[in-house]
mmCIF file of C-alpha atoms and ligand atoms in Angstrom:
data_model
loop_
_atom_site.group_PDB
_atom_site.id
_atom_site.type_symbol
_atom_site.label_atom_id
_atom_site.label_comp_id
_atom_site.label_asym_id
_atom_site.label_seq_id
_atom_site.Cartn_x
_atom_site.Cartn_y
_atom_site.Cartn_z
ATOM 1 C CA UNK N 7 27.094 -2.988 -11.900
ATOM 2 C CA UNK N 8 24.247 -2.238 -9.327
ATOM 3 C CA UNK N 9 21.553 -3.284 -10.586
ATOM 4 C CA UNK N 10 20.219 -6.899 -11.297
ATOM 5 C CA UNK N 11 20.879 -6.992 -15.245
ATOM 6 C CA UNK N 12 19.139 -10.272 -16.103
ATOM 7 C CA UNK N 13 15.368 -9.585 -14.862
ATOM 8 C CA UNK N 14 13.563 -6.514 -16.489
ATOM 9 C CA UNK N 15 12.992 -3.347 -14.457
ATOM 10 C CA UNK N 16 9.505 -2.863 -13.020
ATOM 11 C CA UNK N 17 9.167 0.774 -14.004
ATOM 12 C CA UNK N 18 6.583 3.300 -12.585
ATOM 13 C CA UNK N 19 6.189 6.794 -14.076
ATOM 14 C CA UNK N 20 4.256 9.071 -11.365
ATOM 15 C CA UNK N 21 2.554 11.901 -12.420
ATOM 16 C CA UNK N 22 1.647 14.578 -9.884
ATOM 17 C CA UNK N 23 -1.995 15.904 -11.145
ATOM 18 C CA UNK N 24 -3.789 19.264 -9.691
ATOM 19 C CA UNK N 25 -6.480 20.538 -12.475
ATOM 20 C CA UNK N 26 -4.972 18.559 -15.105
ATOM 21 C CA UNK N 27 -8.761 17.536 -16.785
ATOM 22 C CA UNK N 28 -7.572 19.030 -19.818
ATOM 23 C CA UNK N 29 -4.370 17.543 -20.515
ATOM 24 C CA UNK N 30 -4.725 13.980 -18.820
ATOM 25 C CA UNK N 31 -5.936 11.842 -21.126
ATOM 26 C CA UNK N 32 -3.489 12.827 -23.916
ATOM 27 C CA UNK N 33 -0.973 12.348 -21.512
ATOM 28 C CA UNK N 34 -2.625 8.909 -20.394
ATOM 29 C CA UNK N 35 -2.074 8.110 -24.309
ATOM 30 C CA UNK N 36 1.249 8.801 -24.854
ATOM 31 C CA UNK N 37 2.649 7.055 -21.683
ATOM 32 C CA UNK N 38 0.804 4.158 -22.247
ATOM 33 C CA UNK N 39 2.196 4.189 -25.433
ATOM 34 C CA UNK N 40 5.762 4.862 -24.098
ATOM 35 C CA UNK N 41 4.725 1.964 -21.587
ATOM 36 C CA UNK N 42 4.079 -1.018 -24.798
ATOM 37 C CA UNK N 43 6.905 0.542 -26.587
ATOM 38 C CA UNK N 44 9.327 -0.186 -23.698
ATOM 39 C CA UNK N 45 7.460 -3.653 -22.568
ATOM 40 C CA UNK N 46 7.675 -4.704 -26.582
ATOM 41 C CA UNK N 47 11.362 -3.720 -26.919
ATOM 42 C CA UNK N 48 12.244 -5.220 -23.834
ATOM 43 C CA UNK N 49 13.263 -2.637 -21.789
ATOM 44 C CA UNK N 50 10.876 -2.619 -18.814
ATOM 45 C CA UNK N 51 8.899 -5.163 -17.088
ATOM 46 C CA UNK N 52 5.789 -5.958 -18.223
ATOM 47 C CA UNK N 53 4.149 -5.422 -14.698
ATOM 48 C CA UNK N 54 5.045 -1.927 -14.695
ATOM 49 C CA UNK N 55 2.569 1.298 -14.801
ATOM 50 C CA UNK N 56 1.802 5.034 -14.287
ATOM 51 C CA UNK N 57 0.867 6.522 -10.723
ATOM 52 C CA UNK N 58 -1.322 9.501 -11.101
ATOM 53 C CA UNK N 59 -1.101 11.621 -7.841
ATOM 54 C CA UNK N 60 -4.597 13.412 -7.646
ATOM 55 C CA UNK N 61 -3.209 16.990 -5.733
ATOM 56 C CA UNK N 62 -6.241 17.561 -4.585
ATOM 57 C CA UNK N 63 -8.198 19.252 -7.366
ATOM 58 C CA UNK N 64 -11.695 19.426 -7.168
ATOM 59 C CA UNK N 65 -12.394 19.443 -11.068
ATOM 60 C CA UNK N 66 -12.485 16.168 -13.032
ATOM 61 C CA UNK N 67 -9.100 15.180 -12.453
ATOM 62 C CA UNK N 68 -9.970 12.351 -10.246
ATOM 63 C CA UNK N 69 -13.000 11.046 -11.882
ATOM 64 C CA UNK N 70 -10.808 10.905 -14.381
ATOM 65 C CA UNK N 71 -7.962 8.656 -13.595
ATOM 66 C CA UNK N 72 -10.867 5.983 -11.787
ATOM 67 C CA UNK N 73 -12.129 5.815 -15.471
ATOM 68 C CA UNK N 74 -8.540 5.402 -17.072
ATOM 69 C CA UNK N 75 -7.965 2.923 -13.776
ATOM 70 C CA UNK N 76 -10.953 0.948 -15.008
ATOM 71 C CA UNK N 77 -10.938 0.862 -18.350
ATOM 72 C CA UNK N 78 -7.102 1.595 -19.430
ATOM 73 C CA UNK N 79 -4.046 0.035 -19.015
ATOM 74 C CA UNK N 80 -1.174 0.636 -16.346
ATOM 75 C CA UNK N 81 -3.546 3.758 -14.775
ATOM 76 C CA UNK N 82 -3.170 3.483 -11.098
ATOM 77 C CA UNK N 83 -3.842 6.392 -9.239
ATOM 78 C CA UNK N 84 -3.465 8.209 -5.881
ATOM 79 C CA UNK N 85 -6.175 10.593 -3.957
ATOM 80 C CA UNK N 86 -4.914 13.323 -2.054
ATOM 81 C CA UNK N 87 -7.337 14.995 0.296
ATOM 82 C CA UNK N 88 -6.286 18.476 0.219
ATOM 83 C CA UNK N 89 -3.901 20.311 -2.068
ATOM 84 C CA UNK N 90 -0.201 20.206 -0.785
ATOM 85 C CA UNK N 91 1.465 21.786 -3.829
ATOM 86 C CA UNK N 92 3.517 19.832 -6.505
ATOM 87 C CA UNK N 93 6.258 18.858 -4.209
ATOM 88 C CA UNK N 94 4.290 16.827 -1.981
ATOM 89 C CA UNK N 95 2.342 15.483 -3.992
ATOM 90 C CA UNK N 96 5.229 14.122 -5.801
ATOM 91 C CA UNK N 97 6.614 12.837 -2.364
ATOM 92 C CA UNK N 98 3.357 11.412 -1.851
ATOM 93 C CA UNK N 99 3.341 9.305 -4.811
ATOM 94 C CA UNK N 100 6.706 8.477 -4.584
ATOM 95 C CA UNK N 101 6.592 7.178 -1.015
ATOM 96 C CA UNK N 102 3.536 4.911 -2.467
ATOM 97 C CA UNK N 103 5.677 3.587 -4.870
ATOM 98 C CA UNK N 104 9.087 2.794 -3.206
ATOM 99 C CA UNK N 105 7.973 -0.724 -2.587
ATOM 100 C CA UNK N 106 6.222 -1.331 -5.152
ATOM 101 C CA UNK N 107 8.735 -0.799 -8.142
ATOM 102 C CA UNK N 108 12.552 -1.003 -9.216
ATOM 103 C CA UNK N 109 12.669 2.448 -11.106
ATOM 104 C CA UNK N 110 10.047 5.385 -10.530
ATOM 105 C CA UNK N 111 10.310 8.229 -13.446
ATOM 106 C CA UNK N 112 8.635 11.543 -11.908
ATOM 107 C CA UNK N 113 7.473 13.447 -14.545
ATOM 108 C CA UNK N 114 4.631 16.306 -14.661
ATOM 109 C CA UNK N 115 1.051 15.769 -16.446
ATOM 110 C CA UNK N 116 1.475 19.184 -19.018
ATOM 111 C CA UNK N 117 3.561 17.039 -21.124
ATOM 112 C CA UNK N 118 6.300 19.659 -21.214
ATOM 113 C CA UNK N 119 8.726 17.138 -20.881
ATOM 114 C CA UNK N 120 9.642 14.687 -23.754
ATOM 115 C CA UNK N 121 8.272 11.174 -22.791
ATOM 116 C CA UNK N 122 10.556 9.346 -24.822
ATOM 117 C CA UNK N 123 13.123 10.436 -22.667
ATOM 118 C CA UNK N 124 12.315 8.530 -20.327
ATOM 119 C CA UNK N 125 13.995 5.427 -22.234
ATOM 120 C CA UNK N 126 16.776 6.876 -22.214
ATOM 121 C CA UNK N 127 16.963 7.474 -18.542
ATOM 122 C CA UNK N 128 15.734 3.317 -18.126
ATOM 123 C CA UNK N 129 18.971 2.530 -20.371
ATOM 124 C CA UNK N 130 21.267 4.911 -18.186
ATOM 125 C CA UNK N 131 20.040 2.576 -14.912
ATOM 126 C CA UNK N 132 20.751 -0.287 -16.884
ATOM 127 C CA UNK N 133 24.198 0.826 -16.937
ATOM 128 C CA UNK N 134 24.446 1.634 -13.094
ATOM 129 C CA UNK N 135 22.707 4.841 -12.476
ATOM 130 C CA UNK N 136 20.618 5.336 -9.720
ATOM 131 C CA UNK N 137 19.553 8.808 -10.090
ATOM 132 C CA UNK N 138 19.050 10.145 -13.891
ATOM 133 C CA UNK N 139 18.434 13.659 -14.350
ATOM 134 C CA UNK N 140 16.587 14.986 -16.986
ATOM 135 C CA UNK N 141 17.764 18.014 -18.155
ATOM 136 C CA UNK N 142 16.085 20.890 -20.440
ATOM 137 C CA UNK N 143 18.315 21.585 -23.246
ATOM 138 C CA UNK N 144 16.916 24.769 -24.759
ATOM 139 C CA UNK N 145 14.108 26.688 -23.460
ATOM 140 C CA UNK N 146 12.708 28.667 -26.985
ATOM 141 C CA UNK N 147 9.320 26.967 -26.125
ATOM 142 C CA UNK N 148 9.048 29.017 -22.766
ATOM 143 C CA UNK N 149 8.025 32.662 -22.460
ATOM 144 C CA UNK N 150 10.829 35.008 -22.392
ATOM 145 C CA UNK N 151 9.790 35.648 -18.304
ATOM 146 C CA UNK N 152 9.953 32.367 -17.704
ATOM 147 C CA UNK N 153 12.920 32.179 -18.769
ATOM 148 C CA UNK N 154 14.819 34.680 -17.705
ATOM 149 C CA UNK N 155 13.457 33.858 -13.840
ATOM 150 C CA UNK N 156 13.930 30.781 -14.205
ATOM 151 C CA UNK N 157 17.680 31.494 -15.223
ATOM 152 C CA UNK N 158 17.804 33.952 -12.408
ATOM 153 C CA UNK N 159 16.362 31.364 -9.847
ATOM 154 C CA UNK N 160 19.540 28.651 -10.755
ATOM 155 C CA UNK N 161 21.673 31.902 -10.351
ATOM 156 C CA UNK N 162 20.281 32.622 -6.618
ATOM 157 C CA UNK N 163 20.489 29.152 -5.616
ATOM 158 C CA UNK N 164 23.891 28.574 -6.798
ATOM 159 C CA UNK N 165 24.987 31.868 -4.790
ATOM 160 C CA UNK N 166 23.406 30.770 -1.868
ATOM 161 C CA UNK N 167 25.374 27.342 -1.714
ATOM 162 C CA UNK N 168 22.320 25.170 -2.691
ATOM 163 C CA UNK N 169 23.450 22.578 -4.962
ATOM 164 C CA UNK N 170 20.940 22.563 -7.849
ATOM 165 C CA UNK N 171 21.480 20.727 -10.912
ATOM 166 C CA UNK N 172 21.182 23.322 -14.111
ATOM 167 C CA UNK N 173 17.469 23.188 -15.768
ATOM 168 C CA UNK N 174 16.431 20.351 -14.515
ATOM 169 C CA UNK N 175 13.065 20.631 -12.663
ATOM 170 C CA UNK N 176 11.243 17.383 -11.835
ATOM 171 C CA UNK N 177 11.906 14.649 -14.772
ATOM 172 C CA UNK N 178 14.016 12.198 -13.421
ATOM 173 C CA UNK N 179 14.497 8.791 -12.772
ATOM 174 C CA UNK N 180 15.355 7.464 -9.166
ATOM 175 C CA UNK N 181 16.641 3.611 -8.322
ATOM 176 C CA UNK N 182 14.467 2.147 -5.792
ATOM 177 C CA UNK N 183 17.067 2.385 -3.213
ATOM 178 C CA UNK N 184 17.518 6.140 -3.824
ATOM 179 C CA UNK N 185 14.105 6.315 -3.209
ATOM 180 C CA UNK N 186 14.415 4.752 -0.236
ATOM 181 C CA UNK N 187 17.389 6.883 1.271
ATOM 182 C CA UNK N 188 15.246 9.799 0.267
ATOM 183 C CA UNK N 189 12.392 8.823 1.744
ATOM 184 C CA UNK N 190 14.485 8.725 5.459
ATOM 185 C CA UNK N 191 14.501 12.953 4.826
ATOM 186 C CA UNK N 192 11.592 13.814 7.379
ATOM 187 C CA UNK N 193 11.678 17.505 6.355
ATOM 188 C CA UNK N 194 7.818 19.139 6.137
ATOM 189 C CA UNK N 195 9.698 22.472 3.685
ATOM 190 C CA UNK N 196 10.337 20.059 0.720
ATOM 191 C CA UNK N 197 12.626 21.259 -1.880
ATOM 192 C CA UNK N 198 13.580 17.672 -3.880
ATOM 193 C CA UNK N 199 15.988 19.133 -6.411
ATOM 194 C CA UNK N 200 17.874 20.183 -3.383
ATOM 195 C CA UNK N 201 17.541 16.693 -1.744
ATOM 196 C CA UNK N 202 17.932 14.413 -4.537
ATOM 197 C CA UNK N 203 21.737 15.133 -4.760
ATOM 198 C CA UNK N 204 22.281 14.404 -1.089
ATOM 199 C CA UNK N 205 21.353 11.066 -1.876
ATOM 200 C CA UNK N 206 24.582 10.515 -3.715
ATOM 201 C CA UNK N 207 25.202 7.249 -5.831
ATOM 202 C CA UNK N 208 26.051 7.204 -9.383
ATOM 203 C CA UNK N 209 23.914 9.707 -11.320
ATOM 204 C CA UNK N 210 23.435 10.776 -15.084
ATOM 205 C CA UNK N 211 21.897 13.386 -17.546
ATOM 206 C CA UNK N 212 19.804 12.720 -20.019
ATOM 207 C CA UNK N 213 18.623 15.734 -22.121
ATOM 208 C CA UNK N 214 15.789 16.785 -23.583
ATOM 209 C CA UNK N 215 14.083 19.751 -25.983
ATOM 210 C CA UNK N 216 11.461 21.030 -23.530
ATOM 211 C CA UNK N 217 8.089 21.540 -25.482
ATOM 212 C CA UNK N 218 4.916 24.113 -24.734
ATOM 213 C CA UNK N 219 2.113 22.689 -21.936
ATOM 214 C CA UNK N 220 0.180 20.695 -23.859
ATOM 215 C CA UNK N 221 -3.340 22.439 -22.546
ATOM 216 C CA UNK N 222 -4.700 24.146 -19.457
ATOM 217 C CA UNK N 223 -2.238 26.707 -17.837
ATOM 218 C CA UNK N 224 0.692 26.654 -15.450
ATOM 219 C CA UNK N 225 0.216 26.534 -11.787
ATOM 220 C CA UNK N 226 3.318 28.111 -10.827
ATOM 221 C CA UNK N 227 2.837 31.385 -11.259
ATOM 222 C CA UNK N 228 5.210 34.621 -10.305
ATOM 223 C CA UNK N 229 3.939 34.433 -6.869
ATOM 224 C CA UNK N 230 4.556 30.708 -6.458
ATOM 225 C CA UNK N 231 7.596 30.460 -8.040
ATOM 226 C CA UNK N 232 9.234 33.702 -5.880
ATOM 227 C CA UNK N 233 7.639 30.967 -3.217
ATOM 228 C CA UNK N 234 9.403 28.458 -4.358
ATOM 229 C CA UNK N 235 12.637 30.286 -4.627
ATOM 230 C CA UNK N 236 12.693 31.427 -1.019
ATOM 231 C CA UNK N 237 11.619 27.724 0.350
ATOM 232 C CA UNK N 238 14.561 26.286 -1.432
ATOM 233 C CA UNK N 239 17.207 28.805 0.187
ATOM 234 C CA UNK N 240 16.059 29.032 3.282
ATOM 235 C CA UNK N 241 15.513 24.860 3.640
ATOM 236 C CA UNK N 242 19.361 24.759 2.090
ATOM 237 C CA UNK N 243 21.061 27.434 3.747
ATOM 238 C CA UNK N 244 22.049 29.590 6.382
ATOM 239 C CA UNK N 245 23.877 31.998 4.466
ATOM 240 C CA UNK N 246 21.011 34.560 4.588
ATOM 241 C CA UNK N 247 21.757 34.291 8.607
ATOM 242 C CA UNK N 248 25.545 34.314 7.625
ATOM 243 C CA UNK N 249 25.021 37.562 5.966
ATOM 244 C CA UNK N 250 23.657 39.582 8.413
ATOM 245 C CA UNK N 251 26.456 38.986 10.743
ATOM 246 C CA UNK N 252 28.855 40.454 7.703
ATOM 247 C CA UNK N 253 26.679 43.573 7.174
ATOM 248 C CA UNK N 254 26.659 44.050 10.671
ATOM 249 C CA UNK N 255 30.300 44.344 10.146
ATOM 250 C CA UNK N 256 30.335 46.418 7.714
ATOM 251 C CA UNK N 257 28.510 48.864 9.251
ATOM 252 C CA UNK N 258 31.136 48.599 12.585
ATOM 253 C CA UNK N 259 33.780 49.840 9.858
ATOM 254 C CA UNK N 260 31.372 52.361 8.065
ATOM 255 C CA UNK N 261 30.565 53.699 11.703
ATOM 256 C CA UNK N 262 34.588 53.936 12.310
ATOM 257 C CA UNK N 263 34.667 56.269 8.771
ATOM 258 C CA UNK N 264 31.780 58.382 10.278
ATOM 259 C CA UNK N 265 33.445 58.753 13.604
ATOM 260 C CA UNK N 266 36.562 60.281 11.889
ATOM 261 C CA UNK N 267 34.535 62.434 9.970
ATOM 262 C CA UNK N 268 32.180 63.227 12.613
ATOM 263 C CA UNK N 269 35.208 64.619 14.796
ATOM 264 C CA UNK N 270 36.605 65.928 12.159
ATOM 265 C CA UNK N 271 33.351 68.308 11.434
ATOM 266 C CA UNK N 272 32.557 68.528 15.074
ATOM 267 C CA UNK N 273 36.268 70.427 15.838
ATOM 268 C CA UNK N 274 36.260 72.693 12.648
ATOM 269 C CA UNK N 275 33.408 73.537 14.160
ATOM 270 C CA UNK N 276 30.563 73.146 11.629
ATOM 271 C CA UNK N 277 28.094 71.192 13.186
ATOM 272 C CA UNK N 278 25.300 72.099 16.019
ATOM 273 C CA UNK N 279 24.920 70.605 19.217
ATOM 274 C CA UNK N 280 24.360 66.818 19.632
ATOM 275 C CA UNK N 281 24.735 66.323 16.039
ATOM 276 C CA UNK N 282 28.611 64.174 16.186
ATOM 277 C CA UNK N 283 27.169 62.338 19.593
ATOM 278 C CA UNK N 284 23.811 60.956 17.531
ATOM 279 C CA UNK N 285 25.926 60.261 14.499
ATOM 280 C CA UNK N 286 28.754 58.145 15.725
ATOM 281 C CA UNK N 287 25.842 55.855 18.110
ATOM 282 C CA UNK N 288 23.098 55.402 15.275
ATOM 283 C CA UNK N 289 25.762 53.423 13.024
ATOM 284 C CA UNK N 290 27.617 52.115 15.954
ATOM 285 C CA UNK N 291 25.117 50.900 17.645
ATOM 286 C CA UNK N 292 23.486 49.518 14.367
ATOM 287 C CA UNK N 293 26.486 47.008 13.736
ATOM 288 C CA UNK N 294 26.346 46.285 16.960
ATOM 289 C CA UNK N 295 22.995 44.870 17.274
ATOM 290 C CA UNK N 296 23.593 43.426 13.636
ATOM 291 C CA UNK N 297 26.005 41.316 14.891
ATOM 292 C CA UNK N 298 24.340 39.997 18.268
ATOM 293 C CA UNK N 299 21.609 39.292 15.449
ATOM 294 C CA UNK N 300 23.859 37.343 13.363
ATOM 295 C CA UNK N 301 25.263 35.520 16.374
ATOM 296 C CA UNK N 302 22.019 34.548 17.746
ATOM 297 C CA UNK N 303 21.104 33.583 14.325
ATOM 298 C CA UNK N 304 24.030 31.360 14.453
ATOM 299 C CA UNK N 305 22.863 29.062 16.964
ATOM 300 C CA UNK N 306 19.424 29.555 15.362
ATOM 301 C CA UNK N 307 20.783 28.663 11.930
ATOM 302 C CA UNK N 308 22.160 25.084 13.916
ATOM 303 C CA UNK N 309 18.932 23.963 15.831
ATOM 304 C CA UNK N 310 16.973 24.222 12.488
ATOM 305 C CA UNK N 311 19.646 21.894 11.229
ATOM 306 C CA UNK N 312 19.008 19.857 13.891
ATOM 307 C CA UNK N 313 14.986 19.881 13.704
ATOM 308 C CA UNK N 314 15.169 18.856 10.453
ATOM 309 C CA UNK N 315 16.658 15.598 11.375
ATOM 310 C CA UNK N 316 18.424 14.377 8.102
ATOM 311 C CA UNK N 317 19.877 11.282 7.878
ATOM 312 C CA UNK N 318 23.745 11.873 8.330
ATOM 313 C CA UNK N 319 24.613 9.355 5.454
ATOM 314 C CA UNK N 320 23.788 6.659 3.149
ATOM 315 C CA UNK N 321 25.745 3.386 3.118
ATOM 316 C CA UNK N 322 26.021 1.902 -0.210
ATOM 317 C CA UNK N 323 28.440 -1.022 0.304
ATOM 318 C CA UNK N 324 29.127 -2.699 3.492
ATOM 319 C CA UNK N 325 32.693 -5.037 2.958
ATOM 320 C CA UNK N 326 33.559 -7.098 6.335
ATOM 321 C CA UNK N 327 35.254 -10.380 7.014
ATOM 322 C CA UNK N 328 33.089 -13.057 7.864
ATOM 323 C CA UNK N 329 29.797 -11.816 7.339
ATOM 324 C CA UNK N 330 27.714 -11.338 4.268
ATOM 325 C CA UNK N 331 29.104 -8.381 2.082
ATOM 326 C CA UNK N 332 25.733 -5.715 2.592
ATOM 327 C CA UNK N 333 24.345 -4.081 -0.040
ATOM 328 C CA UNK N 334 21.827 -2.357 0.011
HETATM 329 N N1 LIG Z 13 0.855 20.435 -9.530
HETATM 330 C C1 LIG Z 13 0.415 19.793 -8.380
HETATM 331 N N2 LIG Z 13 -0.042 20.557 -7.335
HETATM 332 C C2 LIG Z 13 -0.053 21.927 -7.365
HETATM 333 C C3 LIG Z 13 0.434 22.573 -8.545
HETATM 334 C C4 LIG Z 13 0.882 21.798 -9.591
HETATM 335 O O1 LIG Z 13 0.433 18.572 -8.311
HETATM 336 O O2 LIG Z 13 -0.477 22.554 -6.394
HETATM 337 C C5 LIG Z 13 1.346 19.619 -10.668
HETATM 338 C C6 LIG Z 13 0.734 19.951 -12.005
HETATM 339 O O3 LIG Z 13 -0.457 19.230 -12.217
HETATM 340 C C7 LIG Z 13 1.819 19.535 -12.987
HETATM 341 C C8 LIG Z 13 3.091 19.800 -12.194
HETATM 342 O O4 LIG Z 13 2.706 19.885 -10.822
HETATM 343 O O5 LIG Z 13 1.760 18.146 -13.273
HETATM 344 C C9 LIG Z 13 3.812 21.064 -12.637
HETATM 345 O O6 LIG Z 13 2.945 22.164 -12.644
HETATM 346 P P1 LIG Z 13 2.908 23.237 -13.811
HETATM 347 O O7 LIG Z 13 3.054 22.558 -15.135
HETATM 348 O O8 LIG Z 13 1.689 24.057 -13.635
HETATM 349 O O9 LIG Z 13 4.219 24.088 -13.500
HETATM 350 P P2 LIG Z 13 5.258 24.703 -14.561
HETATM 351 O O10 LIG Z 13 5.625 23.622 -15.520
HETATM 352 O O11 LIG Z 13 4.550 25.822 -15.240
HETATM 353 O O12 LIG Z 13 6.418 25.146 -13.730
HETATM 354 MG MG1 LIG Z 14 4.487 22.625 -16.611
#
């Protein structure tokens, strides 16, 4: 076991807000009510509460979590000065939070996502998880686009050697020292469902029937989310850069096809002057440069692995003789 069993979990549920006027204070309800349930049953501390991450909006999203602050229960909230997008906003509130909690539960304010999940995740910790994930199981709720790009945005990922975990978007539940480890990635292009399995530890599914947003509208849409696609390859990957190199290649071996066949024409005799010479260099000389491209992109490919600066690993357990066993 990980965790300390015999004191309850101070739990915080952060909520990443951006125009959310509409839906917050049904969603203020049922989390508070999620919140006595748990505290009742025993299953979180009674010290624990909900983080709502103002994004930035300029409607009466923030007015509205000083009132719940005030005059509700467990309302905390956080003001962001500018909109930075859900990502890190989530960070943002995250980062606030990593001190301040055992277990933070990241879930959005539409109420898409089935609250009472998250007791489920808080009894996975209990048993040693430190990263729950919660996963959608059907998607009939969703529009028929948004589900088939969604689908074909786990697809792309997959292909492109990011390690995504199957419809889950951001519902989960992170240990405080996952938090922590992930709070060492420096990275300004955040993708988290691309991070969060870097940070490695013992991890679980919990899953879930995803439901219609509650009110207002999405903020992701087809724009954004091609967005969203692109900034999770290209902060995962360097296969894009990888591929050019092997089209460049190809097109070496198509221009070897065309210089047979360009000979071939050029001594029966069927083509006019200068035609086999332009040929044979315009695909030549294309896979040439695509190559030198893919090279250079190469080292290119390694210095923005560099920049980013990850942490190179996460110690979990530290065993030595003489010393305090570490753990962190
Ligand atoms: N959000 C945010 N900043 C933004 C856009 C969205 O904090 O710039 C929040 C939003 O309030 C919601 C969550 O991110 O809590 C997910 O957004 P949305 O429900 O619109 O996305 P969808 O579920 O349609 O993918
Ligand atoms: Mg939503």
């Amino acid at each position: 076991m990980n965790h300390p069993s015999e004191s309850l979990p101070v739990l915080v549920i952060v909520v990443p807000c951006y125009k959310e006027e509409a839906v917050l204070p049904e969603t203020h309800r049922r989390l508070s009510a999620l919140l006595d349930t748990m505290i009742a049953a025993g299953e979180a501390d009674a010290s624990s509460y909900i983080l709502y991450v103002n994004d930035g909006s300029r409607d009466q999203t923030w007015p509205l979590i000083c009132r719940l602050h005030d005059e509700e229960k467990y309302a905390c909230g956080l003001n962001l000065a500018a909109n930075v997008g859900h990502q890190n906003a989530l960070m943002a509130g995250l980062e606030t939070v990593k001190e301040r909690c055992d277990v933070a539960v990241s879930i959005d304010a539409d109420l898409q996502d089935d609250v009472e999940a998250i007791r489920a995740m808080v009894a996975s910790y209990k048993q040693g998880h430190d990263i729950v994930y919660g996963v959608r199981q059907e998607r009939t709720t969703d529009t028929f686009f948004k589900r088939t790009t969604a689908l074909a945005f786990y697809r792309l990922m997959q292909r492109m050697g990011v390690n995504v975990v199957y419809n889950h978007a951001d519902f989960r539940l992170m240990s405080r020292r996952a938090l922590q480890y992930l709070c060492r990635f420096r990275e300004r292009n955040l993708f988290l469902r691309g991070l969060i399995p870097l940070v490695g530890y013992q991890t679980d599914v919990v899953k879930y029937n995803r439901a219609k947003r509650f009110a207002g509208e999405s903020k992701y849409p087809l724009r954004k989310m091609l967005n969203f696609a692109i900034d999770g390859i290209t902060s995962f990957s360097v296969k894009p850069v990888r591929m050019i190199f092997w089209i460049g290649c190809l097109f070496v071996l198509v221009a070897l096809g065309v210089v047979l066949w360009t000979l071939h024409a050029y001594f029966m005799h069927q083509t006019i002057p200068g035609w086999a010479s332009l040929m044979i260099s315009i695909w030549l000389v294309g896979g040439v440069i695509l190559i030198a491209l893919g090279i250079v992109g190469e080292y290119v490919g390694k210095i923005y692995i560099e920049v980013k600066d990850r942490p190179r690993y996460n110690v979990e357990e530290l065993l030595m003789r003489g010393e305090q066993a570490e753990k962190r």
